[in-house]
C-alpha cells in the first residue's frame, strides 16, 4: 500500500520542494489544498518546534494521515533572538520586513544571525518527531540581490560574501536551514519511526 503524507500548508513552493526530496520514497505527498475544510492552526508557540509540532499534530488528527509541518524564521543575536517566531509578522511584506530589520540594526556592531527551520512529523496516534536545521551568518548594512524571499537580501551565510538573494536557488538549497531540516525529516520517514 502506498503511504500518504499531508503537508500542513497550502504553499505550492513548499509542496514542490517536499515532493522533490521524497521522490525516491514510496509516499504520496498531499497538502492542505486537498483538505480545504481543514481548521486553521494558530501559530502561537514560543519556539519554532512548538509551532511545527502543533501544526503537524492537528493536521494528522484532522486528516487521519501522517502529517508534516514546518516553522522557520530569523534570529538576530543583537536583538535577543528577534524577530524569531515572529519573523513573518515583523512587518506586513518582505520589503517592510527588511527595512524594519535594517533600521533596528542601525549602529549595531554585532551582526550575527541565523535562519532556523523546525520540521515536525506526526501520525494520527499522536506519535511525533521534530527536527531542526540552522544556517549561521550575518545581517548586511544594505539589501542586495533579487532572488529568494523574506530576509534573503540582507543575510550572508558564514563562508559566503554574497547574500541569499544573490546566490542561485540551487546553491541556497545546499546550505539552507530548510534543506538541512528536510534531509533530517526524510531520514525520520525512511526509518519508519512513525508507522501509520
Ligand atoms: P514560515 O515558516 O513560512 O512561517 O515563514 C517564516 C518567515 O521567516 C518568512 O515569512 C520569512 O520572512 C522568514 N524566512 C524563513 N525562511 C526564510 C528564508 O529562507 N529566507 C528568507 N526569509 C525566511
mmCIF file of C-alpha atoms and ligand atoms in Angstrom:
data_model
loop_
_atom_site.group_PDB
_atom_site.id
_atom_site.type_symbol
_atom_site.label_atom_id
_atom_site.label_comp_id
_atom_site.label_asym_id
_atom_site.label_seq_id
_atom_site.Cartn_x
_atom_site.Cartn_y
_atom_site.Cartn_z
ATOM 1 C CA UNK A 1 0.000 0.000 0.000
ATOM 2 C CA UNK A 2 1.346 3.434 -0.897
ATOM 3 C CA UNK A 3 1.592 5.619 2.141
ATOM 4 C CA UNK A 4 0.391 9.187 2.161
ATOM 5 C CA UNK A 5 1.672 12.226 3.986
ATOM 6 C CA UNK A 6 -0.067 15.596 4.278
ATOM 7 C CA UNK A 7 1.965 18.779 4.222
ATOM 8 C CA UNK A 8 0.310 21.171 6.705
ATOM 9 C CA UNK A 9 0.478 24.085 4.257
ATOM 10 C CA UNK A 10 -1.092 25.343 1.034
ATOM 11 C CA UNK A 11 2.237 26.802 -0.138
ATOM 12 C CA UNK A 12 2.975 25.389 -3.629
ATOM 13 C CA UNK A 13 6.709 26.122 -3.316
ATOM 14 C CA UNK A 14 6.984 24.067 -0.107
ATOM 15 C CA UNK A 15 4.908 21.276 -1.659
ATOM 16 C CA UNK A 16 7.135 21.134 -4.748
ATOM 17 C CA UNK A 17 10.275 21.083 -2.611
ATOM 18 C CA UNK A 18 8.959 18.254 -0.404
ATOM 19 C CA UNK A 19 7.761 16.173 -3.380
ATOM 20 C CA UNK A 20 11.191 16.534 -4.995
ATOM 21 C CA UNK A 21 13.012 15.470 -1.832
ATOM 22 C CA UNK A 22 10.759 12.460 -1.264
ATOM 23 C CA UNK A 23 10.582 11.388 -4.934
ATOM 24 C CA UNK A 24 12.622 8.242 -4.246
ATOM 25 C CA UNK A 25 10.415 7.071 -1.358
ATOM 26 C CA UNK A 26 7.111 5.311 -1.975
ATOM 27 C CA UNK A 27 4.964 8.016 -0.458
ATOM 28 C CA UNK A 28 2.281 10.287 -1.903
ATOM 29 C CA UNK A 29 2.561 13.906 -0.763
ATOM 30 C CA UNK A 30 -0.766 15.713 -0.275
ATOM 31 C CA UNK A 31 -1.237 19.254 1.019
ATOM 32 C CA UNK A 32 -3.961 21.333 2.654
ATOM 33 C CA UNK A 33 -5.199 22.152 -0.854
ATOM 34 C CA UNK A 34 -6.577 18.585 -0.740
ATOM 35 C CA UNK A 35 -8.325 19.347 2.575
ATOM 36 C CA UNK A 36 -9.955 22.770 2.091
ATOM 37 C CA UNK A 37 -12.085 22.337 5.212
ATOM 38 C CA UNK A 38 -9.080 21.757 7.487
ATOM 39 C CA UNK A 39 -9.120 24.042 10.549
ATOM 40 C CA UNK A 40 -6.640 26.895 10.645
ATOM 41 C CA UNK A 41 -3.829 26.244 13.109
ATOM 42 C CA UNK A 42 -2.862 29.254 15.235
ATOM 43 C CA UNK A 43 0.932 29.621 15.395
ATOM 44 C CA UNK A 44 1.234 30.950 18.936
ATOM 45 C CA UNK A 45 4.171 28.856 20.167
ATOM 46 C CA UNK A 46 7.278 30.472 21.603
ATOM 47 C CA UNK A 47 9.624 28.151 19.701
ATOM 48 C CA UNK A 48 9.776 27.011 16.065
ATOM 49 C CA UNK A 49 9.472 23.406 17.278
ATOM 50 C CA UNK A 50 6.292 24.156 19.224
ATOM 51 C CA UNK A 51 4.610 25.700 16.168
ATOM 52 C CA UNK A 52 5.705 22.913 13.804
ATOM 53 C CA UNK A 53 4.523 20.241 16.281
ATOM 54 C CA UNK A 54 1.183 21.936 16.840
ATOM 55 C CA UNK A 55 0.524 22.135 13.088
ATOM 56 C CA UNK A 56 1.623 18.552 12.356
ATOM 57 C CA UNK A 57 -0.378 17.090 15.268
ATOM 58 C CA UNK A 58 -3.581 18.968 14.462
ATOM 59 C CA UNK A 59 -3.422 18.103 10.759
ATOM 60 C CA UNK A 60 -2.619 14.428 11.440
ATOM 61 C CA UNK A 61 -5.624 14.273 13.764
ATOM 62 C CA UNK A 62 -7.927 16.005 11.257
ATOM 63 C CA UNK A 63 -6.842 14.080 8.145
ATOM 64 C CA UNK A 64 -6.162 10.780 9.965
ATOM 65 C CA UNK A 65 -2.943 10.574 7.961
ATOM 66 C CA UNK A 66 0.751 11.120 8.561
ATOM 67 C CA UNK A 67 1.380 14.900 8.568
ATOM 68 C CA UNK A 68 4.451 17.084 8.159
ATOM 69 C CA UNK A 69 4.715 20.765 9.121
ATOM 70 C CA UNK A 70 7.431 23.376 9.301
ATOM 71 C CA UNK A 71 8.078 26.685 11.005
ATOM 72 C CA UNK A 72 11.010 28.912 10.217
ATOM 73 C CA UNK A 73 12.450 32.347 10.789
ATOM 74 C CA UNK A 74 15.429 34.536 11.514
ATOM 75 C CA UNK A 75 17.111 35.032 14.909
ATOM 76 C CA UNK A 76 19.380 38.060 15.330
ATOM 77 C CA UNK A 77 21.816 37.916 18.254
ATOM 78 C CA UNK A 78 21.944 41.689 18.914
ATOM 79 C CA UNK A 79 18.122 41.695 19.085
ATOM 80 C CA UNK A 80 17.979 38.907 21.670
ATOM 81 C CA UNK A 81 16.791 36.420 19.042
ATOM 82 C CA UNK A 82 14.111 38.639 17.442
ATOM 83 C CA UNK A 83 12.268 38.520 15.110
ATOM 84 C CA UNK A 84 12.381 34.713 15.717
ATOM 85 C CA UNK A 85 8.953 33.049 15.648
ATOM 86 C CA UNK A 86 7.523 36.489 14.806
ATOM 87 C CA UNK A 87 9.571 36.681 11.551
ATOM 88 C CA UNK A 88 6.574 36.674 9.221
ATOM 89 C CA UNK A 89 4.591 39.063 11.455
ATOM 90 C CA UNK A 90 7.538 41.508 11.932
ATOM 91 C CA UNK A 91 6.074 43.801 9.216
ATOM 92 C CA UNK A 92 3.434 43.441 6.531
ATOM 93 C CA UNK A 93 5.538 42.476 3.499
ATOM 94 C CA UNK A 94 9.087 41.390 2.595
ATOM 95 C CA UNK A 95 10.304 44.915 1.764
ATOM 96 C CA UNK A 96 8.970 46.357 5.011
ATOM 97 C CA UNK A 97 10.395 43.443 6.997
ATOM 98 C CA UNK A 98 13.870 44.076 5.526
ATOM 99 C CA UNK A 99 13.621 47.864 6.026
ATOM 100 C CA UNK A 100 12.486 47.453 9.629
ATOM 101 C CA UNK A 101 15.281 44.979 10.376
ATOM 102 C CA UNK A 102 17.950 47.296 8.943
ATOM 103 C CA UNK A 103 16.514 50.198 10.938
ATOM 104 C CA UNK A 104 16.635 48.337 14.265
ATOM 105 C CA UNK A 105 20.140 47.095 13.382
ATOM 106 C CA UNK A 106 21.486 50.638 12.772
ATOM 107 C CA UNK A 107 24.616 51.180 14.880
ATOM 108 C CA UNK A 108 24.655 47.529 15.998
ATOM 109 C CA UNK A 109 28.202 46.214 15.719
ATOM 110 C CA UNK A 110 27.322 42.564 16.337
ATOM 111 C CA UNK A 111 25.507 41.495 13.134
ATOM 112 C CA UNK A 112 25.404 37.740 13.822
ATOM 113 C CA UNK A 113 22.174 35.984 12.891
ATOM 114 C CA UNK A 114 20.834 32.578 11.962
ATOM 115 C CA UNK A 115 17.959 31.155 9.989
ATOM 116 C CA UNK A 116 16.178 28.283 11.723
ATOM 117 C CA UNK A 117 13.719 25.728 10.399
ATOM 118 C CA UNK A 118 11.894 23.150 12.525
ATOM 119 C CA UNK A 119 10.047 20.310 10.812
ATOM 120 C CA UNK A 120 7.625 18.085 12.695
ATOM 121 C CA UNK A 121 6.163 14.767 11.580
ATOM 122 C CA UNK A 122 3.130 13.367 13.375
ATOM 123 C CA UNK A 123 0.806 10.430 12.935
ATOM 124 C CA UNK A 124 -2.882 10.296 13.936
ATOM 125 C CA UNK A 125 -1.926 8.282 17.026
ATOM 126 C CA UNK A 126 -0.074 11.381 18.309
ATOM 127 C CA UNK A 127 3.380 9.898 17.769
ATOM 128 C CA UNK A 128 5.624 12.827 16.867
ATOM 129 C CA UNK A 129 9.170 13.674 15.892
ATOM 130 C CA UNK A 130 10.689 17.103 15.349
ATOM 131 C CA UNK A 131 13.989 18.033 13.687
ATOM 132 C CA UNK A 132 15.841 21.346 13.246
ATOM 133 C CA UNK A 133 18.126 22.861 10.611
ATOM 134 C CA UNK A 134 20.134 26.065 11.045
ATOM 135 C CA UNK A 135 22.383 28.280 8.943
ATOM 136 C CA UNK A 136 24.548 30.916 10.593
ATOM 137 C CA UNK A 137 25.576 34.211 9.055
ATOM 138 C CA UNK A 138 25.456 37.995 9.365
ATOM 139 C CA UNK A 139 23.000 40.799 8.604
ATOM 140 C CA UNK A 140 24.351 43.200 5.963
ATOM 141 C CA UNK A 141 24.178 47.022 6.121
ATOM 142 C CA UNK A 142 22.016 47.222 2.975
ATOM 143 C CA UNK A 143 19.857 44.849 0.873
ATOM 144 C CA UNK A 144 21.444 43.165 -2.159
ATOM 145 C CA UNK A 145 20.099 40.762 -4.803
ATOM 146 C CA UNK A 146 16.722 39.837 -6.287
ATOM 147 C CA UNK A 147 16.460 36.077 -5.748
ATOM 148 C CA UNK A 148 14.742 34.303 -2.886
ATOM 149 C CA UNK A 149 12.262 35.854 -0.467
ATOM 150 C CA UNK A 150 11.898 37.249 3.036
ATOM 151 C CA UNK A 151 15.133 38.357 4.670
ATOM 152 C CA UNK A 152 17.338 36.841 1.920
ATOM 153 C CA UNK A 153 18.617 40.242 0.615
ATOM 154 C CA UNK A 154 20.211 41.105 3.997
ATOM 155 C CA UNK A 155 21.596 37.689 5.034
ATOM 156 C CA UNK A 156 25.090 36.445 4.170
ATOM 157 C CA UNK A 157 25.811 32.861 5.259
ATOM 158 C CA UNK A 158 29.069 32.028 7.022
ATOM 159 C CA UNK A 159 31.818 31.412 4.447
ATOM 160 C CA UNK A 160 29.979 33.415 1.770
ATOM 161 C CA UNK A 161 30.339 37.004 0.534
ATOM 162 C CA UNK A 162 27.017 37.190 -1.303
ATOM 163 C CA UNK A 163 23.563 37.468 0.249
ATOM 164 C CA UNK A 164 20.993 34.647 -0.038
ATOM 165 C CA UNK A 165 19.241 36.863 -2.605
ATOM 166 C CA UNK A 166 22.373 36.990 -4.790
ATOM 167 C CA UNK A 167 23.021 33.227 -4.966
ATOM 168 C CA UNK A 168 21.013 30.734 -7.018
ATOM 169 C CA UNK A 169 18.187 28.717 -5.508
ATOM 170 C CA UNK A 170 20.235 25.528 -6.117
ATOM 171 C CA UNK A 171 23.119 26.937 -4.129
ATOM 172 C CA UNK A 172 20.870 28.179 -1.303
ATOM 173 C CA UNK A 173 19.192 24.765 -1.167
ATOM 174 C CA UNK A 174 22.544 23.119 -0.467
ATOM 175 C CA UNK A 175 23.141 25.086 2.727
ATOM 176 C CA UNK A 176 19.825 26.480 3.917
ATOM 177 C CA UNK A 177 18.171 25.816 7.255
ATOM 178 C CA UNK A 178 15.165 24.344 5.422
ATOM 179 C CA UNK A 179 17.308 21.984 3.309
ATOM 180 C CA UNK A 180 19.146 20.750 6.409
ATOM 181 C CA UNK A 181 15.891 20.154 8.302
ATOM 182 C CA UNK A 182 14.301 18.439 5.278
ATOM 183 C CA UNK A 183 17.198 15.982 4.985
ATOM 184 C CA UNK A 184 16.755 15.059 8.656
ATOM 185 C CA UNK A 185 12.973 14.772 8.197
ATOM 186 C CA UNK A 186 13.468 12.419 5.259
ATOM 187 C CA UNK A 187 15.601 10.195 7.446
ATOM 188 C CA UNK A 188 12.814 10.071 10.028
ATOM 189 C CA UNK A 189 10.380 8.933 7.343
ATOM 190 C CA UNK A 190 12.811 6.390 5.913
ATOM 191 C CA UNK A 191 13.499 4.888 9.298
ATOM 192 C CA UNK A 192 9.747 4.421 9.606
ATOM 193 C CA UNK A 193 9.824 5.772 13.121
ATOM 194 C CA UNK A 194 6.253 6.779 12.631
ATOM 195 C CA UNK A 195 4.236 3.856 11.361
ATOM 196 C CA UNK A 196 0.708 4.774 10.300
HETATM 197 P P1 LIG B 1 7.063 30.399 7.692
HETATM 198 O O1 LIG B 1 7.932 29.331 8.273
HETATM 199 O O2 LIG B 1 6.528 30.040 6.348
HETATM 200 O O3 LIG B 1 6.021 30.862 8.682
HETATM 201 O O4 LIG B 1 7.999 31.674 7.423
HETATM 202 C C1 LIG B 1 8.529 32.469 8.433
HETATM 203 C C2 LIG B 1 9.160 33.760 7.943
HETATM 204 O O5 LIG B 1 10.573 33.660 8.184
HETATM 205 C C3 LIG B 1 9.020 34.058 6.450
HETATM 206 O O6 LIG B 1 7.908 34.855 6.204
HETATM 207 C C4 LIG B 1 10.296 34.866 6.178
HETATM 208 O O7 LIG B 1 10.097 36.200 6.496
HETATM 209 C C5 LIG B 1 11.292 34.263 7.154
HETATM 210 N N1 LIG B 1 12.090 33.211 6.473
HETATM 211 C C6 LIG B 1 12.035 31.870 6.681
HETATM 212 N N2 LIG B 1 12.895 31.216 5.882
HETATM 213 C C7 LIG B 1 13.494 32.163 5.123
HETATM 214 C C8 LIG B 1 14.475 32.097 4.079
HETATM 215 O O8 LIG B 1 14.960 31.041 3.648
HETATM 216 N N3 LIG B 1 14.823 33.280 3.563
HETATM 217 C C9 LIG B 1 14.322 34.480 3.983
HETATM 218 N N4 LIG B 1 13.407 34.594 4.918
HETATM 219 C C10 LIG B 1 12.985 33.437 5.507
#
